[in-house]
Coordinates of C-alpha atoms and ligand atoms in Angstrom, one line a residue:
M178 CA 56.5 -9.5 -50.1
D179 CA 59.1 -10.1 -52.8
K180 CA 61.7 -13.0 -52.7
K181 CA 63.8 -11.0 -50.2
G182 CA 60.9 -10.6 -47.9
R183 CA 60.4 -6.9 -48.6
G184 CA 57.0 -5.3 -48.7
Y185 CA 55.2 -3.6 -51.6
L186 CA 57.3 -1.0 -53.4
R187 CA 60.4 -1.6 -51.2
S188 CA 62.9 -3.1 -53.7
R189 CA 65.2 -0.2 -53.1
F190 CA 65.6 -1.3 -49.5
Q191 CA 67.5 -4.1 -47.8
K192 CA 65.1 -4.5 -45.0
E193 CA 61.3 -4.8 -44.4
I194 CA 59.9 -1.7 -42.7
N195 CA 59.8 -1.6 -38.9
K196 CA 56.4 -2.4 -37.6
T197 CA 56.0 0.6 -35.4
V198 CA 57.1 2.8 -38.3
S199 CA 54.7 1.2 -40.5
Q200 CA 51.8 1.9 -38.2
Y201 CA 53.0 5.5 -37.6
V202 CA 53.0 6.4 -41.2
A203 CA 49.9 4.6 -42.2
S204 CA 46.8 6.7 -43.1
I205 CA 44.5 3.9 -44.0
P206 CA 42.8 3.8 -40.6
F207 CA 41.2 7.1 -41.7
D208 CA 41.8 7.7 -45.4
W209 CA 39.7 4.6 -46.4
R210 CA 36.9 7.1 -46.4
L211 CA 38.2 8.4 -49.7
Y212 CA 37.9 5.0 -51.4
Q213 CA 35.1 6.0 -53.7
H214 CA 36.8 9.2 -54.8
D215 CA 40.0 7.4 -55.3
I216 CA 38.4 4.9 -57.6
T217 CA 36.4 7.5 -59.5
G218 CA 39.6 9.4 -60.1
S219 CA 41.5 6.4 -61.2
I220 CA 38.8 5.3 -63.6
A221 CA 38.8 8.7 -65.3
H222 CA 42.7 8.6 -65.4
A223 CA 42.6 5.1 -67.0
K224 CA 40.1 6.2 -69.6
M225 CA 42.3 9.2 -70.4
L226 CA 45.4 7.1 -70.8
A227 CA 43.6 4.9 -73.3
K228 CA 42.2 7.8 -75.2
Q229 CA 45.7 9.3 -75.5
K230 CA 47.0 5.8 -76.6
I231 CA 49.4 5.7 -73.6
I232 CA 47.7 2.4 -72.7
T233 CA 45.6 0.1 -74.9
P234 CA 41.8 0.2 -74.7
K235 CA 41.9 -3.4 -73.6
D236 CA 44.2 -2.5 -70.6
A237 CA 41.9 0.3 -69.7
E238 CA 38.9 -1.9 -69.7
S239 CA 40.5 -4.5 -67.3
I240 CA 41.6 -1.7 -65.1
V241 CA 38.2 0.0 -65.0
S242 CA 36.3 -3.3 -64.4
G243 CA 38.9 -4.3 -61.7
L244 CA 38.3 -1.0 -59.9
Q245 CA 34.6 -1.5 -60.1
T246 CA 34.9 -4.8 -58.5
I247 CA 37.1 -3.3 -55.7
Q248 CA 34.5 -0.7 -55.1
E249 CA 31.8 -3.4 -54.6
E250 CA 34.1 -5.3 -52.3
I251 CA 34.7 -2.3 -50.2
E252 CA 31.0 -1.5 -50.0
K253 CA 30.2 -5.0 -48.9
G254 CA 32.9 -4.8 -46.3
Q255 CA 34.9 -7.7 -48.0
L256 CA 38.2 -5.9 -48.6
E257 CA 40.4 -6.0 -45.6
F258 CA 42.6 -2.9 -45.5
K259 CA 46.2 -3.5 -44.7
P260 CA 48.2 -0.9 -42.6
E261 CA 51.4 -2.1 -44.2
L262 CA 50.1 -0.8 -47.5
E263 CA 50.0 2.7 -45.9
D264 CA 47.0 4.3 -47.4
I265 CA 43.9 3.8 -49.5
H266 CA 45.6 4.5 -52.8
M267 CA 48.1 1.5 -52.3
N268 CA 45.5 -0.7 -50.8
I269 CA 43.4 -0.3 -53.9
E270 CA 46.3 -0.6 -56.2
K271 CA 47.5 -3.8 -54.6
R272 CA 44.1 -5.3 -54.7
L273 CA 43.9 -4.3 -58.4
F274 CA 47.0 -6.5 -59.1
E275 CA 45.3 -9.5 -57.5
I276 CA 42.2 -9.0 -59.6
A277 CA 43.7 -7.8 -63.0
G278 CA 47.2 -9.0 -62.8
D279 CA 50.3 -7.0 -64.2
V280 CA 48.1 -4.6 -66.1
A281 CA 47.3 -3.0 -62.8
G282 CA 50.8 -1.6 -62.9
K283 CA 49.8 0.6 -65.9
L284 CA 47.3 2.7 -63.9
H285 CA 50.0 4.6 -62.2
T286 CA 51.5 5.8 -65.5
A287 CA 51.6 9.6 -65.6
R288 CA 50.4 9.9 -62.0
S289 CA 51.9 10.2 -58.5
R290 CA 50.2 9.7 -55.2
N291 CA 50.8 13.4 -54.6
D292 CA 48.4 14.5 -57.4
Q293 CA 46.2 11.5 -56.7
V294 CA 45.6 12.4 -53.0
A295 CA 45.0 16.1 -53.8
L296 CA 42.4 14.9 -56.4
D297 CA 40.7 12.6 -54.0
L298 CA 40.4 15.3 -51.3
R299 CA 39.0 17.8 -53.8
L300 CA 36.4 15.3 -55.0
Y301 CA 35.5 14.5 -51.4
I302 CA 35.1 18.1 -50.4
K303 CA 33.1 19.0 -53.6
E304 CA 30.6 16.3 -52.5
I305 CA 30.6 17.4 -48.9
I306 CA 30.0 21.0 -49.7
V307 CA 26.8 20.0 -51.5
E308 CA 25.7 18.0 -48.5
T309 CA 26.7 20.8 -46.1
I310 CA 24.6 23.3 -48.0
E311 CA 21.6 21.0 -48.1
R312 CA 21.8 20.5 -44.3
I313 CA 22.1 24.3 -43.7
R314 CA 19.1 24.7 -46.0
S315 CA 17.0 22.3 -43.9
F316 CA 18.0 24.2 -40.9
Q317 CA 17.0 27.5 -42.4
Q318 CA 13.7 26.0 -43.4
A319 CA 13.1 24.9 -39.9
L320 CA 13.8 28.4 -38.7
I321 CA 11.3 29.8 -41.1
R322 CA 8.7 27.4 -39.8
V323 CA 9.5 28.3 -36.2
A324 CA 9.3 32.0 -37.0
E325 CA 5.9 31.6 -38.8
A326 CA 4.4 29.4 -36.0
N327 CA 5.2 32.1 -33.5
K328 CA 4.7 35.2 -35.7
K329 CA 2.9 37.3 -33.1
V330 CA 5.1 36.5 -30.1
I331 CA 6.8 39.5 -28.6
M332 CA 10.0 39.0 -26.6
P333 CA 12.4 41.2 -24.9
G334 CA 15.4 42.0 -27.1
Y335 CA 18.8 42.1 -25.3
T336 CA 22.0 44.0 -25.4
H337 CA 24.6 43.1 -22.7
L338 CA 22.1 40.4 -21.7
Q339 CA 20.0 43.2 -20.2
Q340 CA 16.5 43.9 -21.5
A341 CA 16.8 46.5 -24.2
Q342 CA 13.8 46.8 -26.5
P343 CA 10.9 44.6 -27.4
I344 CA 11.2 42.7 -30.6
L345 CA 9.3 40.0 -32.4
F346 CA 10.4 36.5 -31.6
A347 CA 10.3 35.8 -35.4
H348 CA 12.8 38.7 -36.0
H349 CA 15.2 37.1 -33.5
I350 CA 14.9 33.7 -35.1
L351 CA 15.4 35.2 -38.5
A352 CA 18.6 36.7 -37.4
Y353 CA 19.9 33.2 -37.4
F354 CA 18.5 32.6 -40.9
E355 CA 20.8 35.5 -42.0
M356 CA 23.9 34.1 -40.4
L357 CA 23.2 30.7 -42.1
Q358 CA 22.6 32.5 -45.3
R359 CA 26.1 33.9 -45.2
D360 CA 27.4 30.5 -44.3
V361 CA 25.8 29.0 -47.4
E362 CA 27.4 31.8 -49.5
R363 CA 30.8 31.0 -47.9
F364 CA 30.5 27.3 -48.8
Q365 CA 29.4 28.1 -52.4
D366 CA 32.4 30.4 -52.7
C367 CA 34.8 27.9 -51.3
L368 CA 33.5 25.5 -53.9
K369 CA 34.9 27.7 -56.7
R370 CA 38.5 27.0 -55.5
V371 CA 37.9 23.4 -54.7
N372 CA 36.6 22.9 -58.2
V373 CA 40.1 22.7 -59.8
L374 CA 41.7 19.5 -61.1
P375 CA 45.2 18.8 -59.7
L376 CA 45.7 15.6 -61.6
G377 CA 48.4 15.8 -64.2
S378 CA 50.8 17.6 -61.8
G379 CA 52.5 14.3 -61.1
A380 CA 54.8 14.2 -58.1
L381 CA 55.5 17.9 -58.4
A382 CA 56.8 18.9 -61.9
G383 CA 54.2 17.6 -64.3
V384 CA 54.4 14.4 -66.3
S385 CA 56.3 13.4 -69.4
Y386 CA 53.4 11.7 -71.2
P387 CA 50.9 13.3 -73.6
I388 CA 48.0 13.4 -71.2
D389 CA 44.8 15.3 -71.7
R390 CA 44.0 17.1 -68.5
H391 CA 40.9 18.8 -69.8
F392 CA 39.3 15.4 -70.6
V393 CA 39.9 14.2 -67.0
A394 CA 38.5 17.5 -65.7
K395 CA 35.4 17.1 -67.8
E396 CA 34.9 13.4 -66.8
L397 CA 35.2 14.3 -63.1
G398 CA 33.1 17.5 -63.3
F399 CA 35.9 20.0 -62.5
S400 CA 35.4 23.5 -63.9
Q401 CA 39.1 24.2 -64.3
I402 CA 42.6 22.6 -64.2
S403 CA 45.4 23.7 -61.9
T404 CA 47.9 26.0 -63.6
N405 CA 51.0 25.3 -61.5
S406 CA 52.0 21.7 -60.7
L407 CA 54.1 22.6 -57.6
D408 CA 51.2 24.5 -56.1
A409 CA 48.7 21.9 -57.1
V410 CA 50.3 19.1 -55.1
S411 CA 51.1 21.1 -52.1
D412 CA 48.0 23.4 -51.8
R413 CA 45.5 22.6 -49.1
D414 CA 43.9 26.1 -49.0
F415 CA 40.6 24.5 -50.0
V416 CA 40.6 22.3 -47.0
I417 CA 41.4 25.3 -44.8
E418 CA 38.6 27.3 -46.5
Y419 CA 36.1 24.5 -45.8
Q420 CA 37.2 24.3 -42.3
A421 CA 37.1 28.0 -41.8
A422 CA 33.5 28.2 -43.2
A423 CA 32.6 25.3 -40.9
A424 CA 34.1 27.0 -37.9
I425 CA 32.0 30.1 -38.6
T426 CA 28.9 28.0 -39.0
M427 CA 29.5 26.2 -35.8
M428 CA 30.1 29.6 -34.1
H429 CA 26.6 30.5 -35.3
L430 CA 25.2 27.2 -34.1
S431 CA 26.9 27.7 -30.7
R432 CA 25.2 31.1 -30.3
L433 CA 21.8 29.7 -30.9
A434 CA 22.6 26.7 -28.6
E435 CA 23.5 29.1 -25.9
E436 CA 20.3 31.0 -26.2
V437 CA 18.3 27.8 -26.1
I438 CA 20.1 26.9 -23.0
L439 CA 19.2 30.2 -21.4
W440 CA 15.7 30.2 -22.6
S441 CA 15.0 26.7 -21.2
S442 CA 16.3 27.6 -17.8
T443 CA 13.7 28.2 -15.0
E444 CA 15.0 31.8 -14.7
F445 CA 14.1 32.6 -18.3
G446 CA 11.5 30.1 -19.1
F447 CA 11.1 31.4 -22.6
A448 CA 11.2 27.9 -24.1
E449 CA 10.7 24.3 -23.3
L450 CA 12.5 21.6 -25.0
D451 CA 10.7 18.7 -26.4
D452 CA 11.2 15.5 -24.4
A453 CA 12.8 13.7 -27.3
Y454 CA 15.5 16.4 -27.4
A455 CA 16.1 16.7 -23.7
T456 CA 18.3 14.6 -21.3
S457 CA 17.7 13.8 -17.6
S458 CA 19.9 14.0 -14.6
S459 CA 21.1 10.9 -12.8
I460 CA 20.5 12.4 -9.4
M461 CA 18.1 15.3 -9.7
P462 CA 14.7 14.0 -10.7
Q463 CA 13.2 17.4 -11.5
K464 CA 15.8 18.2 -14.3
K465 CA 15.2 18.4 -18.0
N466 CA 18.6 19.2 -19.4
P467 CA 19.6 20.8 -22.7
D468 CA 22.6 18.6 -23.3
V469 CA 22.2 18.6 -27.0
A470 CA 22.5 22.4 -27.1
E471 CA 25.4 22.3 -24.7
L472 CA 27.3 19.7 -26.8
A473 CA 26.7 21.7 -29.9
R474 CA 28.2 24.7 -28.1
A475 CA 31.1 22.7 -27.0
K476 CA 31.8 20.9 -30.2
T477 CA 32.5 24.3 -31.8
G478 CA 35.7 24.0 -30.0
R479 CA 36.9 20.9 -31.8
V480 CA 36.0 22.4 -35.1
Y481 CA 38.1 25.6 -34.3
G482 CA 40.8 23.2 -33.2
N483 CA 40.8 21.3 -36.5
L484 CA 41.1 24.6 -38.4
L485 CA 44.0 25.7 -36.2
G486 CA 45.6 22.3 -36.5
L487 CA 45.7 22.5 -40.3
L488 CA 46.8 26.1 -40.4
T489 CA 49.7 25.1 -38.2
I490 CA 50.5 22.1 -40.4
M491 CA 50.8 24.4 -43.4
K492 CA 52.7 27.1 -41.7
G493 CA 56.3 27.2 -43.0
L494 CA 55.8 24.0 -45.1
P495 CA 58.5 24.1 -47.8
M496 CA 57.4 23.2 -51.4
T497 CA 56.1 20.9 -52.4
Y498 CA 54.5 17.7 -51.2
N499 CA 55.6 16.7 -47.7
R500 CA 54.2 13.9 -45.7
D501 CA 52.9 16.5 -43.2
L502 CA 50.0 16.9 -45.6
Q503 CA 48.7 13.5 -44.7
E504 CA 47.7 15.1 -41.4
D505 CA 45.1 17.2 -43.2
K506 CA 42.5 14.4 -43.2
E507 CA 41.6 13.4 -39.7
G508 CA 40.7 17.0 -38.7
L509 CA 38.7 17.6 -41.8
F510 CA 36.7 14.3 -41.4
D511 CA 36.0 15.2 -37.8
T512 CA 34.9 18.7 -38.8
V513 CA 32.6 17.3 -41.5
D514 CA 31.1 14.8 -39.1
T515 CA 30.7 17.3 -36.2
L516 CA 29.2 20.0 -38.4
L517 CA 26.7 17.7 -40.2
A518 CA 25.6 16.1 -37.0
S519 CA 25.2 19.4 -35.2
L520 CA 23.1 20.9 -38.0
N521 CA 21.0 17.8 -38.0
V522 CA 20.2 17.6 -34.3
L523 CA 19.8 21.4 -33.8
T524 CA 17.3 21.5 -36.6
G525 CA 15.1 19.0 -34.8
L526 CA 15.7 20.6 -31.4
V527 CA 14.7 24.1 -32.6
E528 CA 11.8 22.9 -34.5
T529 CA 10.2 21.0 -31.7
M530 CA 10.9 23.5 -28.9
K531 CA 7.8 25.1 -27.4
I532 CA 7.9 28.9 -27.0
N533 CA 6.3 30.4 -24.0
N534 CA 4.6 33.6 -25.2
T535 CA 3.1 34.4 -21.8
R536 CA 6.3 34.2 -19.9
M537 CA 8.0 36.5 -22.3
R538 CA 5.3 39.1 -21.8
D539 CA 5.4 38.6 -18.0
V540 CA 9.2 39.4 -17.8
M541 CA 8.5 42.6 -19.7
S542 CA 5.5 43.7 -17.7
N543 CA 7.3 45.2 -14.8
S544 CA 10.5 46.2 -16.7
Y545 CA 11.4 49.5 -18.3
I546 CA 11.9 48.0 -21.7
L547 CA 9.8 50.8 -23.3
A548 CA 12.2 53.5 -22.0
T549 CA 13.6 54.2 -25.5
D550 CA 10.0 54.6 -26.8
L551 CA 9.4 57.2 -24.1
A552 CA 12.5 59.1 -25.1
D553 CA 11.6 58.9 -28.7
Y554 CA 8.2 60.3 -27.8
L555 CA 9.8 63.4 -26.2
A556 CA 12.3 63.7 -29.1
K557 CA 9.5 63.7 -31.6
K558 CA 7.9 66.5 -29.7
G559 CA 10.9 68.6 -30.3
L560 CA 13.2 67.8 -27.3
P561 CA 16.8 67.0 -28.4
F562 CA 17.2 63.2 -28.0
R563 CA 20.0 63.6 -25.5
Q564 CA 17.8 65.6 -23.2
A565 CA 14.9 63.2 -23.8
H566 CA 17.3 60.4 -22.7
E567 CA 18.1 62.2 -19.6
A568 CA 14.5 63.0 -18.7
V569 CA 13.5 59.3 -19.1
S570 CA 16.6 58.2 -17.1
K571 CA 15.4 60.2 -14.2
L572 CA 11.9 59.0 -14.7
V573 CA 13.1 55.3 -14.6
Q574 CA 15.1 56.1 -11.4
Y575 CA 12.0 57.6 -9.9
A576 CA 9.7 54.6 -11.0
I577 CA 12.1 52.2 -9.5
S578 CA 12.2 54.0 -6.2
K579 CA 8.4 53.9 -6.1
R580 CA 8.4 50.3 -7.3
K581 CA 6.1 51.2 -10.2
G582 CA 6.1 50.2 -13.8
F583 CA 5.6 52.9 -16.5
R584 CA 1.9 51.9 -16.9
E585 CA 1.3 52.6 -13.2
L586 CA 2.6 56.2 -13.2
T587 CA 0.1 59.0 -13.3
L588 CA 0.4 61.8 -15.9
K589 CA 1.3 64.1 -13.2
E590 CA 4.3 61.9 -12.2
Y591 CA 5.4 61.8 -15.9
Q592 CA 5.2 65.6 -16.1
R593 CA 7.6 66.1 -13.2
F594 CA 10.3 65.0 -15.6
S595 CA 9.1 66.8 -18.7
P596 CA 6.2 69.1 -19.4
L597 CA 6.1 67.6 -22.9
F598 CA 4.5 64.4 -21.6
D599 CA 0.7 64.2 -22.2
K600 CA -1.9 61.5 -21.8
E601 CA -0.9 59.6 -25.0
V602 CA 2.2 58.6 -23.2
Q603 CA 0.1 56.0 -21.4
Q604 CA -0.7 54.4 -24.6
I605 CA 2.8 53.4 -25.4
T606 CA 2.7 49.6 -25.5
L607 CA 4.9 46.7 -26.7
E608 CA 2.8 46.4 -29.8
N609 CA 3.1 50.0 -31.0
S610 CA 6.7 50.1 -30.0
L611 CA 7.2 47.3 -32.6
V612 CA 5.0 48.9 -35.2
K613 CA 7.0 52.1 -35.0
R614 CA 10.2 50.4 -35.9
N615 CA 9.1 50.2 -39.5
V616 CA 12.4 50.6 -41.2
P617 CA 13.9 47.9 -43.5
G618 CA 15.5 45.4 -41.4
G619 CA 13.6 46.5 -38.3
T620 CA 11.3 44.5 -36.0
A621 CA 8.0 46.0 -37.1
P622 CA 5.5 43.2 -38.0
E623 CA 5.3 44.6 -41.6
Q624 CA 9.0 44.3 -41.9
V625 CA 9.2 40.9 -40.5
T626 CA 6.5 39.7 -42.8
R627 CA 8.6 41.0 -45.6
A628 CA 11.7 39.3 -44.2
L629 CA 9.9 36.0 -44.0
A630 CA 8.8 36.2 -47.6
R631 CA 12.4 37.1 -48.6
A632 CA 13.8 34.2 -46.6
K633 CA 11.4 31.8 -48.3
R634 CA 12.3 33.2 -51.8
L635 CA 16.0 32.7 -51.0
I636 CA 15.5 29.1 -50.1
G637 CA 13.1 28.4 -52.9
K638 CA 15.6 29.6 -55.6
E639 CA 17.7 26.4 -55.5
Ligands
LIG176 N1 48.7 9.0 -47.6 C1 49.3 10.1 -48.3 C2 48.7 11.4 -47.9 O1 47.6 11.3 -47.4 C3 49.2 9.9 -49.8 C4 50.4 10.6 -50.5 C5 51.6 9.9 -50.3 N2 52.7 10.5 -51.0 C6 54.0 10.3 -50.8 N3 54.8 10.9 -51.5 N4 54.4 9.6 -49.8 O2 49.2 12.4 -48.1

């Protein structure tokens, strides 16, 4: 408060800010999370100001040591953030005045909160991308372990959620490895555009001091500096890109979650959740519920919502900085928290789940899952595939009417549908159905062994 009772930076006004307004515009309840990035950015800025002789080395030293003290205070929970100081930037600046005196006022030379907040967010997302990729990697490692531990397990593969063709369970699990591999690549690609220093853009037009932006970029580990100040203070593409990559990753997690839910049902019975990852029912004592997977499936919705929210904030936003941009943060933080937690918990859930090999075989024993193999068998004997398909369709219809599986039909019965059938047809099994699909990317054991080795190489590279 100054002598007229006006708050920080309100000398232009006659009145103190309305309390409700002050709360409405404040971002400190959530942007305090950027404190470390704000301080790191300010320290680099102060060093640059001294190097360029815009402030003295002594001033820079007091500023830097004051900022370090503030960082410790925040970490120890000793600094009480004030909503009337709006945001993390002002809370830190105001505290710096208390610690270092008037010299604190020199830190904001050649800088605006507009390029400052853009910098803080970029520093934050750079760090978060590294953490996100690490978590995805752990998940991928768990998938490899699950695939390896169940290497021989054969399961029904589905299309339209109808039994289609037999596949190796490991092949199925490695499909998720692939999805997550693309996710990692998306985050790595996003990093290229996050890795640009906006500081030096000032409020919007650049600054009138002889600053050295490359020095700051180097200090803070940015690979480039922004090339248009107007764009630099108003661009949030990098936040959208992180959120889009997160939304796609969550979509992948939700698919796996959905399968785990199906597999752990009595009807499927393909998997049993570890007790530590299951929840109970408050009324039905027999239940072992997959709430973790259900929540991961559902939380995908909020991550999509956060992405849509930010796209909507940015839509039609005139140049350059507008306070609307402050609304970029809560959604982002929520997405980061949700994504990291979901990756974490699903890693454990998938890794501890027990796979029921016998049950998977049982559900295939009386099904017609080898029908494609029968059609292929006829086609390989010279029948055009479409005719082979028709012959086997009729055979299936016949077998169903007789309540028989393929293995229970006699050769005579087979031959009613095509004279090309001979006794080898009775040797078509789940195992050799797999072995035959020996094309790159197929489910043949040889291919899956190769895919596993490739997956391990990809992860080992980093
Ligand atoms: N709290 C603000 C935000 O998150 C910081 C920038 C404020 N700039 C301004 N011109 N009011 O966007």
